[in-house]
Amino acid sequence: MTERCAVIGVGQTAYKTRRLDVSIAGLVREAALRALEDAGLTWTDIDAVVVGKAPDLFEGVIMPETYLADALGARGKPMMRVHTAGSVGGSTGIVAANLIRSGVHQRVLVVAWEKQSESNATWALTVDRPYSASLVVGAGGYFAPHIRAYMQRSNAPDHIGTLVAVKDRENALKNPYAHLKIPGISREMVEMTPMLWEPLRYLETCPSSDGACAMVLASEDAARSAPNPPAWVHGTAMRSEPIVFAGRDTVSPRAGIDCAADVYAQAGITDPRAELDCAEVYVPFSWYEPMWLENLGFCAEGEGWKLTENGATALTGDIPWNPSGGVLSSNPIGASGLIRFAEAALQVRGMAGEYQVDGARRALGHAYGGGAQFFAMWIVGSDRP
Amino acid sequence: MTDIAVVAFAQTTHTAENAGLSETEMLLPVIQQVKAATGLNRFGFTCSGSCDYLEGAPFAFVSALDAVGAWPPIAESHVEMDAAWALYEAWVELKHGVVDTALVYGFGKSSQTDVAELLVQQLDPYYLAPLGPDQVSLAALQARAHLDRSGAKEDDLRAVAARSRAAGRDNPYALHLDDPAADAGYEVAPLRPHDVAPRTDGAAAIVLASGDRARELCERPAWITGIDHRADAHSPGVRDLSRSESARLAGERAGAAGVEVAELHAQFSHEELILREALGLGEDVLVNPSGGALSANPPMAAGLIRIGEAAARIHSGAARRALGHASFGPCLQQNLVCVLEGDRR
Amino acid sequence: MPSETTAHVLEFPGGYTRSVGPVIGRFLTELRSGRVVGVRTAAGRVLVPPTEYDPDTGDAVTDEFVEVGPAGTVESWSWVPNPRATHPLDRPFAWALIRMDGADTALLHALDLGEEGPEPPRRLRAGLRVRPRFRAERVGSVRDIECFEPEVTMYVAPTRLEYRLHPGRALDRFLEGMSEGRILGHRCEVCDKVLVPMKGLCPMDGVPTTEEVEVADTGTVTTFAVNNIPDPRAPEVPFVSAYILLDGADVAMLALVSGIPADQVRLGMRVRAAWKPREEWGRSIGNIRWFEPTGEPDVPFDAIKDYT
């Protein structure tokens, strides 16, 4: 059976390098309570809790949701923990949506979080076991070569990444929760920062953040009593492919293409650039905007950088990407995907404040993870599907 | 209401020591077996359960995906929990009705580290973990609380262990463990070594299918008539340790009453007593004919295996209504109950 | 100027005997019991430490005493890098005006941040939350509070987990090959592709693989990054991390490239493994230090683009 599912509450914490003012429970409750408040609900109204985060090594607490069960009001309720690497925020949202759409529950609280300051993100992501067949580590070292391959394939000019870095940080200035806020951000400022992993400069990479994001998802019945406008789920999709295999396209992975095709089909979309009003897409390194523009079918192969260059993806463009400032401005890894999903929902609810895309009615939320091999997407709309 | 059934189940021949296989190598044969049993090479949905910390590195599930043959790309997800919860996620996906088959798997080795000590890091990081109470010590606290309230004796614990080990010796996949020694000392009182699940490496896989697809793929599908899971509060100081409220709730909602066989994920002898009480299982219910977790407890798979063992008894015609249970978290904090039936129509 | 000085001590033998009266007396009595109290003024304010009078008006205070704290907030501070003998602490500390929770006035006391140095610690600022550290032996003195200290905002949780790992069958064999200076892979019998290093299975087809293939230690750079973040395995910064398609393999492996300035590395560049001296070989991929250019002509990008 397929029930309709709506986002009736969204809550976020302020994203910061270090949230020294809160415990782990305090952090996740901050987001959860804001989502409940938006939904006009209390803990007791919630049927089930779904928690997502990336590797537990970040905080050094194994499956921390067991400790968080009562902090999230889950005593006596079903609680699950999803982990699909960087895409986890998206996957977590989809697991929660399916609990509604399958008719199992009426109101589900979904929370995704990361408190990266408790250790060191690079360490937590690249702990190496003694028997390794790898000679290089680090997310930048892993992804930068794929970016170079994209530049080679598409003949994109060198400055495209800089444009994305500026555009997303300009958007972040309008978002009260965003982590990186750089007044007066400009191409010159980005170009003055050091190359970390050429072709990527410092300001072309995402920060490491503490933060949590929560949503309340509801059935059609339960959504009726919501005080604020709902965002209806029009489609969800997940796709995975192995990290290494012969002939793998690491610039435009097939899993991303297939995932997008699936979610568009569910939402009845054939031309995403024309039919979507905005997109919140997981862009942790600047160049992933043009790469994902192509992978997600917003343009033909090799054309993505042109959309970035001509301002199509700016807040004032025809298809704004990451009006919230995106992952480049706030990146609590495990939460980043759910933040994309939540920001897409805020847009179609008309609740995105200063970075609201005028008249947004349909939006894409996107997340990816691992070696660009795990994808999770949803499309939300202001109209009931 | 979508009818969903367990149509195939496979598990490794579990080992007490590292058998020289990577987790992926350990997992591959069970996935091959359920593919062969169903004749399916692709599934509508795939979901797994594993734990990074068992391997001492992040992203355990990434290399495990290599065993699936995820090309072309597949719809896939993962829980950092026992794979019984992956089965739950797959059940929800099937109930949603977009796909009609799902592959579920879980794997883990406890030979690579001291899991009881590892699980200290699963506790509240402020008030519990810094004190270092290991899994066995906390379980023993729960055992004490249960014995004191229920009047059960340490001999009752021994009886659970003896029965489980005897059954395990008849199970080709379980470890074959001796009868509890008469003079066994305490590991942590009141628990003795035989009351504690053994160190185990292993993996398991299950295929779920819905409606007619299930009937095509399996002669006697094990239909899931109820499945539910619930959590208790975390700290042992804020709940009644002597009983399991979350198991009671899950059992009630899944319809535990009236089962003939129950496979309980009891990692300690007293947990079986607590679970029997919570699920209302009488003396007439056959409990853990496989030997249960006390005979083989591969982490992240042992709960899924309980559901698989319960389903296998329906597949074979040995039972008409069976229950599989999985637990997760310190002192039975989370419990999942899956009730299966054969011959639905 | 006198050429010499002479020491002189002014000290009343035994110390002064100070009567404290009812208000200060109540404060010190409570302090001896480990509590901090203030007194309420007629205007409703709470004075801590309490006085017999309202400092604003001079009016007598009420007889209502109010327990405050135990925590308080720093309103202002100074940092003492070189304490005097008369100071309450003998290591660098702060003087702080502390408004106890529930009080309307501030108490002066010493604040121990557990940090030393000539510069004030970064967390020392107005708004810092602090609590008294009471002496074990108390006598009824404002020094029954040894000093204040910040509230606990963080603690360090060392964790150390030990593992006994085995590489698994396929990786074990690969590493054995490395110990002999050979790079081993498996050919998948379904897709016929050679996977290096082998995993004992084909991730595309999900089948076991057993056919062992030795591949060359030469190959082609399919793409790369120039890394300016130090890596323990890299010889220097910048260093190049590259995907290298070994001759005979069907998947590129990530490795270091050296022996050429970073800005001269190219897509399609031909490279060869730079092995460590044989006596340093172990069962490790690290036997290959990095890859170096062979000097052969580059491979056109079109020929390798399907491997990126």
Coordinates of C-alpha atoms in Angstrom, one line a residue, chain C:
Chain C
M1 CA 69.3 58.1 48.7
P2 CA 70.2 55.9 51.6
S3 CA 72.7 53.2 50.7
E4 CA 71.0 50.6 52.9
T5 CA 67.6 49.6 54.0
T6 CA 66.6 47.8 57.1
A7 CA 63.8 45.2 57.4
H8 CA 60.8 46.0 59.4
V9 CA 57.8 43.8 60.1
L10 CA 54.5 45.1 61.2
E11 CA 52.4 42.2 62.5
F12 CA 49.9 42.2 65.3
P13 CA 50.8 39.1 67.3
G14 CA 48.2 36.4 66.9
G15 CA 46.2 38.4 64.4
Y16 CA 43.3 40.8 64.7
T17 CA 40.1 39.5 66.3
R18 CA 37.2 40.7 64.1
S19 CA 33.7 40.5 65.2
V20 CA 31.5 40.0 62.1
G21 CA 28.0 41.0 63.2
P22 CA 24.8 39.1 62.2
V23 CA 25.0 39.6 58.5
I24 CA 28.6 38.8 57.7
G25 CA 28.4 36.2 60.4
R26 CA 25.6 34.4 58.7
F27 CA 27.4 34.5 55.5
L28 CA 30.6 33.0 56.9
T29 CA 28.7 30.4 59.0
E30 CA 26.9 29.2 55.8
L31 CA 30.2 29.3 54.0
R32 CA 31.8 27.0 56.6
S33 CA 28.9 24.6 55.8
G34 CA 29.6 24.8 52.1
R35 CA 26.8 27.2 51.1
V36 CA 26.8 30.7 49.8
V37 CA 24.1 33.1 50.9
G38 CA 23.1 36.6 50.2
V39 CA 20.8 39.0 51.9
R40 CA 17.8 40.7 50.4
T41 CA 17.5 44.5 50.3
A42 CA 14.3 46.4 50.8
A43 CA 14.3 47.0 47.1
G44 CA 14.4 43.2 46.6
R45 CA 17.9 42.8 45.4
V46 CA 20.2 40.1 46.7
L47 CA 23.6 41.2 47.9
V48 CA 26.4 38.6 47.7
P49 CA 28.5 38.9 49.7
P50 CA 25.9 40.4 52.1
T51 CA 26.3 43.6 54.0
E52 CA 24.1 45.2 56.7
Y53 CA 23.1 47.9 54.3
D54 CA 22.0 48.5 50.7
P55 CA 25.1 50.0 49.0
D56 CA 22.8 52.0 46.7
T57 CA 20.7 53.7 49.4
G58 CA 22.4 53.1 52.7
D59 CA 19.1 51.6 54.0
A60 CA 19.3 48.6 56.2
V61 CA 18.8 45.3 54.5
T62 CA 16.0 42.9 55.3
D63 CA 16.6 39.9 57.5
E64 CA 15.9 37.5 54.6
F65 CA 18.9 35.4 53.6
V66 CA 18.8 33.6 50.3
E67 CA 21.0 30.7 49.2
V68 CA 22.6 31.5 45.9
G69 CA 24.8 29.6 43.4
P70 CA 26.4 27.2 43.7
A71 CA 27.4 28.4 40.2
G72 CA 28.1 32.0 39.1
T73 CA 29.1 34.0 36.1
V74 CA 32.3 35.9 35.6
E75 CA 31.5 39.6 35.1
S76 CA 35.0 40.8 34.8
W77 CA 38.5 39.4 35.3
S78 CA 42.2 40.0 35.5
W79 CA 45.0 37.6 34.8
V80 CA 47.9 37.1 37.2
P81 CA 50.8 35.4 35.5
N82 CA 53.1 35.9 38.5
P83 CA 51.2 35.4 41.7
R84 CA 52.4 37.1 44.9
A85 CA 53.0 35.3 48.1
T86 CA 49.8 36.7 49.5
H87 CA 47.7 35.5 46.6
P88 CA 45.4 32.6 47.2
L89 CA 47.0 30.5 44.5
D90 CA 50.7 30.0 43.8
R91 CA 50.3 29.5 40.1
P92 CA 48.9 31.8 37.4
F93 CA 45.3 32.5 38.0
A94 CA 42.6 35.1 37.5
W95 CA 40.9 37.5 39.8
A96 CA 37.3 37.5 39.0
L97 CA 34.1 39.4 39.8
I98 CA 31.6 36.6 40.0
R99 CA 27.9 37.1 40.2
M100 CA 26.5 34.0 41.9
D101 CA 23.2 32.6 40.4
G102 CA 20.4 34.4 42.2
A103 CA 22.6 37.3 43.3
D104 CA 22.5 40.9 42.1
T105 CA 26.0 41.9 43.0
A106 CA 29.3 40.3 42.4
L107 CA 31.8 38.6 44.7
L108 CA 35.5 39.0 44.2
H109 CA 37.5 35.8 44.3
A110 CA 40.4 33.9 42.7
L111 CA 39.6 31.8 39.6
D112 CA 41.7 28.8 38.8
L113 CA 41.6 27.8 35.1
G114 CA 44.1 25.0 35.4
E115 CA 46.1 26.7 32.7
E116 CA 49.3 28.7 33.1
G117 CA 51.3 31.1 31.0
P118 CA 51.8 34.8 30.5
E119 CA 48.7 35.2 28.3
P120 CA 45.2 34.9 29.7
P121 CA 43.6 31.6 28.6
R122 CA 41.2 31.9 25.7
R123 CA 38.2 30.7 27.6
L124 CA 38.7 33.4 30.3
R125 CA 36.1 35.9 29.4
A126 CA 33.0 37.6 30.9
G127 CA 30.2 35.1 30.9
L128 CA 32.3 32.2 31.9
R129 CA 30.4 29.9 34.2
V130 CA 32.2 29.0 37.4
R131 CA 31.8 27.3 40.8
P132 CA 33.5 27.5 44.1
R133 CA 36.1 24.9 45.1
F134 CA 35.6 24.6 48.8
R135 CA 38.4 23.7 51.1
A136 CA 38.1 20.4 53.0
E137 CA 38.9 22.1 56.3
R138 CA 36.7 25.2 56.7
V139 CA 36.9 27.8 59.5
G140 CA 34.4 30.5 58.6
S141 CA 36.4 32.7 56.3
V142 CA 36.0 33.9 52.7
R143 CA 39.0 31.7 52.1
D144 CA 36.9 28.7 52.9
I145 CA 36.4 28.9 49.2
E146 CA 39.9 28.0 48.0
C147 CA 39.1 29.6 44.6
F148 CA 36.5 29.3 41.9
E149 CA 36.9 27.1 38.9
P150 CA 35.1 26.8 35.5
E151 CA 32.1 24.6 35.3
V152 CA 32.8 21.3 33.5
T153 CA 32.2 21.9 29.8
M154 CA 34.3 19.0 28.4
Y155 CA 36.3 16.1 29.4
V156 CA 38.8 14.0 27.5
A157 CA 37.8 10.4 27.0
P158 CA 40.7 8.3 25.9
T159 CA 39.6 5.2 24.2
R160 CA 41.9 2.5 23.0
L161 CA 40.6 -0.7 21.4
E162 CA 42.8 -3.6 20.4
Y163 CA 42.2 -5.9 17.5
R164 CA 43.7 -9.1 16.1
L165 CA 43.2 -8.8 12.4
H166 CA 43.6 -11.2 9.6
P167 CA 43.7 -9.9 6.0
G168 CA 41.4 -12.6 4.6
R169 CA 42.3 -15.1 1.9
A170 CA 42.5 -13.0 -1.2
L171 CA 44.3 -10.0 0.4
D172 CA 46.7 -12.4 2.2
R173 CA 47.6 -13.9 -1.2
F174 CA 48.1 -10.5 -2.7
L175 CA 50.4 -9.5 0.1
E176 CA 52.3 -12.7 -0.3
G177 CA 52.8 -11.7 -3.9
M178 CA 54.0 -8.3 -2.8
S179 CA 56.6 -10.0 -0.6
E180 CA 58.0 -11.6 -3.7
G181 CA 57.8 -8.4 -5.8
R182 CA 54.8 -9.5 -7.8
I183 CA 51.5 -7.7 -8.3
L184 CA 48.7 -10.2 -8.3
G185 CA 45.1 -10.0 -9.4
H186 CA 42.2 -12.2 -10.2
R187 CA 40.4 -12.7 -13.5
C188 CA 36.6 -12.9 -13.2
E189 CA 35.3 -15.8 -15.2
V190 CA 32.0 -14.0 -15.9
C191 CA 33.2 -10.6 -17.1
D192 CA 36.8 -11.6 -18.0
K193 CA 38.2 -8.5 -16.2
V194 CA 41.4 -8.5 -14.2
L195 CA 40.9 -7.0 -10.7
V196 CA 44.0 -5.8 -8.9
P197 CA 44.4 -6.2 -6.0
M198 CA 42.1 -9.2 -6.0
K199 CA 39.3 -9.5 -3.5
G200 CA 38.4 -13.1 -4.1
L201 CA 35.3 -12.0 -5.8
C202 CA 34.0 -9.8 -8.6
P203 CA 32.0 -6.8 -7.2
M204 CA 30.1 -6.5 -10.5
D205 CA 29.0 -10.1 -10.8
G206 CA 29.0 -11.1 -7.2
V207 CA 30.8 -14.4 -7.9
P208 CA 34.0 -15.8 -6.4
T209 CA 37.2 -15.4 -8.4
T210 CA 40.2 -17.8 -8.2
E211 CA 42.1 -17.4 -11.5
E212 CA 45.3 -15.7 -10.4
V213 CA 47.0 -13.3 -12.8
E214 CA 50.3 -11.5 -12.4
V215 CA 50.2 -8.0 -13.8
A216 CA 53.1 -5.7 -14.8
D217 CA 54.5 -3.1 -12.4
T218 CA 54.2 -0.5 -15.2
G219 CA 51.0 1.4 -16.0
T220 CA 49.3 4.6 -17.0
V221 CA 48.1 7.5 -14.9
T222 CA 44.4 7.8 -15.6
T223 CA 43.9 10.9 -13.4
F224 CA 45.6 12.5 -10.4
A225 CA 45.6 15.2 -7.7
V226 CA 48.4 17.3 -6.4
N227 CA 48.2 17.1 -2.6
N228 CA 49.5 19.9 -0.4
I229 CA 48.3 18.2 2.8
P230 CA 51.1 16.1 4.3
D231 CA 50.7 12.4 4.3
P232 CA 52.9 10.1 6.3
R233 CA 53.5 7.9 3.2
A234 CA 54.4 10.7 0.9
P235 CA 58.0 11.9 0.6
E236 CA 57.2 15.5 0.6
V237 CA 54.6 18.2 0.0
P238 CA 53.3 18.7 -2.6
F239 CA 52.9 15.1 -3.7
V240 CA 50.8 13.5 -6.4
S241 CA 48.1 10.9 -5.7
A242 CA 47.1 9.2 -9.0
Y243 CA 44.9 6.5 -10.3
I244 CA 47.2 4.1 -12.2
L245 CA 46.0 1.5 -14.6
L246 CA 48.6 -1.3 -14.4
D247 CA 49.4 -3.0 -17.7
G248 CA 47.2 -6.1 -17.7
A249 CA 44.7 -4.9 -15.1
D250 CA 41.2 -3.6 -15.7
V251 CA 40.8 -1.4 -12.6
A252 CA 43.0 1.6 -11.7
M253 CA 44.6 1.7 -8.3
L254 CA 45.2 4.8 -6.2
A255 CA 49.0 5.3 -5.5
L256 CA 51.6 8.0 -5.2
V257 CA 53.6 9.3 -8.1
S258 CA 57.0 10.8 -7.5
G259 CA 60.3 11.3 -9.3
I260 CA 58.9 14.2 -11.3
P261 CA 57.9 17.7 -10.2
A262 CA 54.2 17.7 -9.3
D263 CA 53.3 20.3 -11.9
Q264 CA 54.7 18.1 -14.7
V265 CA 52.5 15.0 -14.0
R266 CA 50.0 14.4 -16.9
L267 CA 47.0 12.3 -17.6
G268 CA 48.1 9.4 -19.7
M269 CA 51.7 9.5 -18.3
R270 CA 53.4 6.1 -18.3
V271 CA 54.8 5.0 -14.9
R272 CA 56.7 2.2 -13.3
A273 CA 56.7 1.0 -9.7
A274 CA 59.6 2.2 -7.6
W275 CA 60.2 -0.7 -5.3
K276 CA 62.0 -0.4 -2.0
P277 CA 65.2 -2.3 -1.7
R278 CA 64.5 -6.0 -1.6
E279 CA 65.8 -6.4 1.9
E280 CA 63.1 -4.0 3.1
W281 CA 60.2 -6.0 1.6
G282 CA 57.5 -7.3 3.8
R283 CA 53.9 -8.5 3.2
S284 CA 52.9 -5.0 2.3
I285 CA 51.7 -2.9 -0.5
G286 CA 54.3 -0.5 0.9
N287 CA 57.0 -2.4 -0.8
I288 CA 56.1 -0.1 -3.7
R289 CA 57.2 3.3 -2.5
W290 CA 55.5 5.1 -5.4
F291 CA 55.4 5.1 -9.2
E292 CA 57.8 7.0 -11.3
P293 CA 57.7 8.1 -15.0
T294 CA 59.1 5.6 -17.5
G295 CA 59.8 8.2 -20.1
E296 CA 57.6 6.4 -22.7
P297 CA 55.2 8.6 -24.7
D298 CA 51.9 9.5 -23.0
V299 CA 48.8 7.5 -23.7
P300 CA 46.1 9.6 -25.3
F301 CA 43.2 10.5 -22.9
D302 CA 40.7 8.9 -25.2
A303 CA 42.3 5.5 -24.6
I304 CA 42.0 5.8 -20.8
K305 CA 38.9 7.9 -20.3
D306 CA 36.8 4.8 -19.6
Y307 CA 38.9 4.1 -16.6
T308 CA 38.1 7.5 -14.9

